[in-house]
GROMACS .gro file of C-alpha atoms in nm:
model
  272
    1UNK     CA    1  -2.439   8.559   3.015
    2UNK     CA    2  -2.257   8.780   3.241
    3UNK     CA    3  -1.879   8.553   3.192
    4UNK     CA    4  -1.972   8.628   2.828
    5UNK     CA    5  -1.953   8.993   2.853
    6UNK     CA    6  -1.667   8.974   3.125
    7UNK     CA    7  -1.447   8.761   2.836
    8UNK     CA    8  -1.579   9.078   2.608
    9UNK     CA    9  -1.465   9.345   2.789
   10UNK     CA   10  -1.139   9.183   2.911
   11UNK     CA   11  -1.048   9.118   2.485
   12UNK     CA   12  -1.185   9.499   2.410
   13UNK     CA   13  -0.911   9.602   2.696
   14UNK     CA   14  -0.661   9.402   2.584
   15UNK     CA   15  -0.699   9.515   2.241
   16UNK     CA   16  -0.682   9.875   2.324
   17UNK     CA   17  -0.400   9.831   2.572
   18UNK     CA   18  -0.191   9.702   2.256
   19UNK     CA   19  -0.272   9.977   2.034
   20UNK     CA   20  -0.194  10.249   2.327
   21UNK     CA   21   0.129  10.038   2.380
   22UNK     CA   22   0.212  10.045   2.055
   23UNK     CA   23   0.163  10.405   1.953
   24UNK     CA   24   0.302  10.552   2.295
   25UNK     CA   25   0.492  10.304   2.487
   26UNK     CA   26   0.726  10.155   2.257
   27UNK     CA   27   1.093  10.075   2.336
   28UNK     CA   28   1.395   9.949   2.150
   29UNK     CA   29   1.351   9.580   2.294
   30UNK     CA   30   1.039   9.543   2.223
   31UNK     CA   31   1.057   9.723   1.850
   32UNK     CA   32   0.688   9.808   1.678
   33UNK     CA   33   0.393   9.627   1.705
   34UNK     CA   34   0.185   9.539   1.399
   35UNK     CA   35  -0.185   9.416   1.443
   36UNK     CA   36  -0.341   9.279   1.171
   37UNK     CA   37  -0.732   9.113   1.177
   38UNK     CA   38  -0.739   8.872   0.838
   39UNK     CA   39  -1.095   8.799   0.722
   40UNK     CA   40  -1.189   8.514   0.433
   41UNK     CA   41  -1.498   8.407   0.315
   42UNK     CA   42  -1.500   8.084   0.133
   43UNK     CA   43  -1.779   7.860   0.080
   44UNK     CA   44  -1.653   7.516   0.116
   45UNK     CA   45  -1.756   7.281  -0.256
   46UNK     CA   46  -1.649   6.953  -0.178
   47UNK     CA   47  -1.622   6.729   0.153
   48UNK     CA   48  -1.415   6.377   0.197
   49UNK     CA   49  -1.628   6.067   0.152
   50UNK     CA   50  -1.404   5.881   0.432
   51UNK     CA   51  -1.594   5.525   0.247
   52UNK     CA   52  -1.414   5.521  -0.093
   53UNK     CA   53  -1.296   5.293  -0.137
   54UNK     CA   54  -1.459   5.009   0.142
   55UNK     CA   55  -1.122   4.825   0.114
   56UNK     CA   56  -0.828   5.042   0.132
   57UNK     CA   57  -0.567   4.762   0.184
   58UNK     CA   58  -0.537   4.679  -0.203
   59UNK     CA   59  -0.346   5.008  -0.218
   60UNK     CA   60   0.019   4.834  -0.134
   61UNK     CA   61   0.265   5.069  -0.331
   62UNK     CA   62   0.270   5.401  -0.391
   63UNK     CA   63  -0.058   5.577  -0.608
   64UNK     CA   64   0.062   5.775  -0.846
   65UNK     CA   65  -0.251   5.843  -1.084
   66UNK     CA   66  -0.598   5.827  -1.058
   67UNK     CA   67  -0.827   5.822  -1.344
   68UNK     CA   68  -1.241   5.778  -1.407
   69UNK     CA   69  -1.454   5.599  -1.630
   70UNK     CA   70  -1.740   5.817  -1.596
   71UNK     CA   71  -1.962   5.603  -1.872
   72UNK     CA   72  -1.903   5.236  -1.747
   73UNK     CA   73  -1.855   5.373  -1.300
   74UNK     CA   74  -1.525   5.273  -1.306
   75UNK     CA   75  -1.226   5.430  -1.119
   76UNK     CA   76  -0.871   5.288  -1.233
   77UNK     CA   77  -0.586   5.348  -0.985
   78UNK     CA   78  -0.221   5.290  -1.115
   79UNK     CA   79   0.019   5.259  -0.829
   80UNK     CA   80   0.416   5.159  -0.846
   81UNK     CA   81   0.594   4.926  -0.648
   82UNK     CA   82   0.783   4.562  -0.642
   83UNK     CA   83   0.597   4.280  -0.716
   84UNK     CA   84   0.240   4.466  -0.699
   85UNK     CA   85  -0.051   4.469  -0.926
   86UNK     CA   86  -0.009   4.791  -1.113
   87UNK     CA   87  -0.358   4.895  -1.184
   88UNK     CA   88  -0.634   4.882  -0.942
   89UNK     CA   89  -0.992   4.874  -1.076
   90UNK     CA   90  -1.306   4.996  -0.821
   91UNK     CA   91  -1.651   5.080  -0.887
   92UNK     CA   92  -1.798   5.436  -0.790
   93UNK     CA   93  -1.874   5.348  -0.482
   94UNK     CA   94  -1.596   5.234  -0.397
   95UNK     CA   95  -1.560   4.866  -0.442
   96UNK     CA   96  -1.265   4.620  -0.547
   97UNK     CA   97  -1.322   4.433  -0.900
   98UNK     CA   98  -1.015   4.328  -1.038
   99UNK     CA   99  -0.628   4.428  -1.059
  100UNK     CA  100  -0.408   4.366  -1.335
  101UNK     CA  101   0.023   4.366  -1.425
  102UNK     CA  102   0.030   4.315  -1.770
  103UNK     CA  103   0.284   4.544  -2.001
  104UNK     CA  104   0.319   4.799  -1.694
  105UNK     CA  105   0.647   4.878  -1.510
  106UNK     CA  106   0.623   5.207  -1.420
  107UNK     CA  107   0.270   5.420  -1.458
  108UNK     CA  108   0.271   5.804  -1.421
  109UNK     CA  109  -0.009   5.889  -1.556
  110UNK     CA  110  -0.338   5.723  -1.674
  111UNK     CA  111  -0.660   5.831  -1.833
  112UNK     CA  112  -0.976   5.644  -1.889
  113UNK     CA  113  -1.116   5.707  -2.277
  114UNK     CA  114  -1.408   5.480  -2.268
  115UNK     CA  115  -1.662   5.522  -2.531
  116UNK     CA  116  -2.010   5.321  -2.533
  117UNK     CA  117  -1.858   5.021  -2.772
  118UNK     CA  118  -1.577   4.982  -2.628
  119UNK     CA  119  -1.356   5.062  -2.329
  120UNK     CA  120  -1.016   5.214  -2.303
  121UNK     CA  121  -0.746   5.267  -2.032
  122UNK     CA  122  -0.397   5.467  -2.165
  123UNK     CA  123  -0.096   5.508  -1.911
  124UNK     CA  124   0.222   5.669  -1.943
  125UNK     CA  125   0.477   5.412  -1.838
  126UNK     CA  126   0.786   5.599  -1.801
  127UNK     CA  127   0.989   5.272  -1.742
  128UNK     CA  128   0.899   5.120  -2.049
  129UNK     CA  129   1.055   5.235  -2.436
  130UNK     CA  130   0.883   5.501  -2.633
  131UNK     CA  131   0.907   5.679  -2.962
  132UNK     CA  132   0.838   6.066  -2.958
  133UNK     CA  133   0.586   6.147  -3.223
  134UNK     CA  134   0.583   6.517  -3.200
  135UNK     CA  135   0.683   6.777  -2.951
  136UNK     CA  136   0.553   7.147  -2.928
  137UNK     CA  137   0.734   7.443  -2.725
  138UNK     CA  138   1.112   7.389  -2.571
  139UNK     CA  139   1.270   7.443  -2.202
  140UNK     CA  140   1.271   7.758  -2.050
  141UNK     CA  141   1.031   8.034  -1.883
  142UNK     CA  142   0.891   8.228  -2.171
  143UNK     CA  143   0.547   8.218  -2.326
  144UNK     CA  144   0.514   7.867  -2.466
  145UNK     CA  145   0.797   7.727  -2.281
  146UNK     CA  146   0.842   7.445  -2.021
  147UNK     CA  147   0.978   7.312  -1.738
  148UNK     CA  148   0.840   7.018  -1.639
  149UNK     CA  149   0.469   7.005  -1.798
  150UNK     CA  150   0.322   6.762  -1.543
  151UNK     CA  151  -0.078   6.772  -1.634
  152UNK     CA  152  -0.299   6.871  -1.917
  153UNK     CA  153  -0.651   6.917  -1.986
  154UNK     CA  154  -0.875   7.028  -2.271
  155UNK     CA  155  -1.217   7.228  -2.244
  156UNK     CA  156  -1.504   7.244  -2.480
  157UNK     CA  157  -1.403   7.524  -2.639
  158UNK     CA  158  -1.055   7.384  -2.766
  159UNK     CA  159  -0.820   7.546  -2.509
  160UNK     CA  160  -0.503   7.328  -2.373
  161UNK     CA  161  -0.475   7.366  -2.039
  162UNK     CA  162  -0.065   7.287  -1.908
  163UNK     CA  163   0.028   7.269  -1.546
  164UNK     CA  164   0.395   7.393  -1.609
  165UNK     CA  165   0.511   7.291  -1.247
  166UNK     CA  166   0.830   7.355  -1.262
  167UNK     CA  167   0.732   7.708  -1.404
  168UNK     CA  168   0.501   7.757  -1.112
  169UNK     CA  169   0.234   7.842  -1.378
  170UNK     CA  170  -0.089   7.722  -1.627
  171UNK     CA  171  -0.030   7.813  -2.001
  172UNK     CA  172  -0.325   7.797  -2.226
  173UNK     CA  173  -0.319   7.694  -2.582
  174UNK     CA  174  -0.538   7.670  -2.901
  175UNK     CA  175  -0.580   7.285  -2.921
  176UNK     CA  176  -0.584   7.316  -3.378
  177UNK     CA  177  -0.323   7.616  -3.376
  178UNK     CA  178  -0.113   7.575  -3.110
  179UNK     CA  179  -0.138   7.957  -3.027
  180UNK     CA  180  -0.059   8.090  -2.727
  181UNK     CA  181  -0.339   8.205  -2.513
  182UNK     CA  182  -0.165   8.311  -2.194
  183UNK     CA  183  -0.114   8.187  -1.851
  184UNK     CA  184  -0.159   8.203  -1.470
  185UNK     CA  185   0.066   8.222  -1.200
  186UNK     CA  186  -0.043   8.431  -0.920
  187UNK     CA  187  -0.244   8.161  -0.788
  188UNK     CA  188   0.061   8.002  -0.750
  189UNK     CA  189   0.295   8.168  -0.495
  190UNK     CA  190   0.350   7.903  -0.260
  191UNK     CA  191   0.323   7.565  -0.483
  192UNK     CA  192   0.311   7.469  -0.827
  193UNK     CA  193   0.045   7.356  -1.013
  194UNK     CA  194   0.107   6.952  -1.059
  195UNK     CA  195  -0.247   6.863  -1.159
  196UNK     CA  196  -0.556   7.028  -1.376
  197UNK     CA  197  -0.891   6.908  -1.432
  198UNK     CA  198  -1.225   7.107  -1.545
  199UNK     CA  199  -1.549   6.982  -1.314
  200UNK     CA  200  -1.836   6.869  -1.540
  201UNK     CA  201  -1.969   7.168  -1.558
  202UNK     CA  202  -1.648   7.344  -1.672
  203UNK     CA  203  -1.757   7.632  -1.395
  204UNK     CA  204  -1.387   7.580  -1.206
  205UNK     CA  205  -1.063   7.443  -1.317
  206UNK     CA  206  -0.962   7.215  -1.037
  207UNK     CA  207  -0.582   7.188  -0.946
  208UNK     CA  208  -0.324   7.003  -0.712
  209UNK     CA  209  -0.022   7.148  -0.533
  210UNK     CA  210   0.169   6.831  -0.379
  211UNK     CA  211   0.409   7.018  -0.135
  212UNK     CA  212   0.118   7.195   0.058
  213UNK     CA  213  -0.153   6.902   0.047
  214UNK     CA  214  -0.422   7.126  -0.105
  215UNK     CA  215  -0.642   7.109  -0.372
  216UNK     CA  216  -0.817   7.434  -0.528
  217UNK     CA  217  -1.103   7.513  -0.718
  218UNK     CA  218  -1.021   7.847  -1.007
  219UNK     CA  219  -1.285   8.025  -1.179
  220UNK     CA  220  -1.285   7.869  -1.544
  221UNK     CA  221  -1.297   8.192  -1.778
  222UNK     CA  222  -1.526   8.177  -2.066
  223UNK     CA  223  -1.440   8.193  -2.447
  224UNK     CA  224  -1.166   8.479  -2.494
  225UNK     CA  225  -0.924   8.609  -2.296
  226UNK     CA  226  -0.837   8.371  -2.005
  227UNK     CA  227  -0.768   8.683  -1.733
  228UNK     CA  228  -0.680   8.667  -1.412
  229UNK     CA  229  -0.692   8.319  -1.234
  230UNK     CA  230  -0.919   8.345  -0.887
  231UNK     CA  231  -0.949   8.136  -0.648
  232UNK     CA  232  -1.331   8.051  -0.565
  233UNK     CA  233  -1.276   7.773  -0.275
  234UNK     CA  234  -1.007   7.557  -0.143
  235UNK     CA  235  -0.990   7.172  -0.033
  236UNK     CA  236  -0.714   7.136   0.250
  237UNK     CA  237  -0.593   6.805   0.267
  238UNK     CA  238  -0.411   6.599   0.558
  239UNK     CA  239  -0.027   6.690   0.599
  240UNK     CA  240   0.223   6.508   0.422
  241UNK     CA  241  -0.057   6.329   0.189
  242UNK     CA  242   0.114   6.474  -0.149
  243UNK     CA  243  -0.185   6.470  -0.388
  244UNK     CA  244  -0.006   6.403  -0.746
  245UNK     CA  245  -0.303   6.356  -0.972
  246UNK     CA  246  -0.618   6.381  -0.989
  247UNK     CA  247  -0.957   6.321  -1.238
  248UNK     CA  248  -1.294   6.356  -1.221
  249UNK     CA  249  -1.620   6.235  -1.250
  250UNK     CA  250  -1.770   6.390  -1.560
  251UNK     CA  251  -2.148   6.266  -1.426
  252UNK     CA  252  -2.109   6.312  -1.057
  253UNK     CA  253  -1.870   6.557  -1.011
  254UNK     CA  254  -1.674   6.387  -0.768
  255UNK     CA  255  -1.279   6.436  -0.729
  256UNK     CA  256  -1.043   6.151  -0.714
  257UNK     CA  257  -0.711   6.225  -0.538
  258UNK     CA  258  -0.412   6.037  -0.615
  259UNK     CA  259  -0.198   6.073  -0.292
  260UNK     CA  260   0.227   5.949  -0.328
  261UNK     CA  261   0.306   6.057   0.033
  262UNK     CA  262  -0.061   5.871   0.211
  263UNK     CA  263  -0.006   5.619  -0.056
  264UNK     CA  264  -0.361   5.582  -0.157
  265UNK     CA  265  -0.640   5.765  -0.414
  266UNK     CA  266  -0.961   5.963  -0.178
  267UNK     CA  267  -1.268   6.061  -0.334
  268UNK     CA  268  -1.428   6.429  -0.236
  269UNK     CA  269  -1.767   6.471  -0.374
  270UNK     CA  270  -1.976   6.800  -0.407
  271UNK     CA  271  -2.173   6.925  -0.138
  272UNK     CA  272  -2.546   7.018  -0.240
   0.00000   0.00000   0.00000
């Protein structure tokens, strides 16, 4: 007890000999002293589950997309790389079925749209030919402009959610109308948005931001006016993993990360 309040007293006298120093004693070397006590409060919602998947060596290229088949337990994982299955298959808790190569060069993105006749994978394969159907908004930085519209997401109440990345911003759109609901970017000072997904209970809009391995959790705004974007809670990932993508678990609630840079998809579930 009494080294406790010894390593008190000598902080409280350090502390005050800076502020005296400061305010009295300073001198062109040194310049002025700034002291600055930062305080956050942020419940932690998710943790790593460091067993998904029980067999991480069928990862061999590099994960680009992750998505869930929340109906049938299914998580697919499409990955790119030279003579490598493209599209990984695991169950929920993390175990191998089946891989498969067919009519896949280059996967970007994948979603699972599985309904309870019938089941159904779609990827974007930018190395394969496509015809454009239809195309809404043009380049730029205005309201209902792009630059490089990298995710997208739809809640139940019909509003398009864009991660314009490149834009360092979400825009928000009618889904029939196409109108223009607004968007967020102060959330998004130090990355861009590359990835947007609602948890099941559409309570937070989850999003990526590859160059500063994080993942955080926004408060979803109801019906109306989207506001101001907040940030409720924060996932911090390893350095250098680069989460890309991500989906989630519409009955569990658990995240899947697609990682380029760790080359490999983790799972983070809620914490009770």
């Amino acid at each position: 007890m009494a080294r406790l309040w010894i390593c008190v007293g000598t902080a409280t006298f350090f502390l005050a000999f800076l502020v005296f120093h400061s305010r009295f004693c300073r001198s062109p070397g040194l310049g002025s002293f700034a002291f600055v006590v930062s305080w956050r409060t942020e419940k932690p919602l998710y943790r790593l589950d460091v067993g998904w998947p029980k067999y991480p060596e069928y990862f061999t290229g590099t994960t680009f997309c992750v998505a869930v088949d929340s109906l049938h337990g299914l998580v697919y994982v499409a990955q790119r790389g030279d003579n490598i299955p493209k599209v990984l298959v695991f169950t929920e808790d993390g175990y191998f079925l089946r891989a498969w190569n067919d009519t896949v060069d280059t996967p970007h993105g994948i979603f699972a749209a599985s309904t309870q006749y019938e089941q159904s994978v779609w990827i974007t394969d930018v190395g394969s030919d496509f015809v454009m159907q239809w195309i809404r908004g043009e380049n730029g930085t205005g309201p209902g402009q792009f630059n490089i519209p990298h995710s997208i997401t739809v809640d139940s109440t019909g509003r398009v959610w864009v991660a314009d990345r490149g834009n360092k911003r979400i825009q928000v759109f009618d889904k029939n109308t196409g109108e223009w609901l607004g968007s967020w970017s102060d959330c998004f000072k130090e990355d861009s948005p590359y990835s947007v997904r609602f948890t099941p209970d559409e309570k937070y809009l989850i999003v990526a931001q590859l160059n500063i391995n994080r993942l955080i959790l926004l408060s979803a705004p109801p019906i109306g006016n989207i506001g101001d974007c907040v940030v409720v809670s924060t996932v911090q990932l390893a350095s250098q993993v680069s989460p890309h993508l991500v989906d989630v678990d519409r009955k569990t609630g658990a995240i899947y990360v697609a990682e380029l840079g760790a080359e490999q998809v983790q799972k983070y579930v809620p914490l009770k």
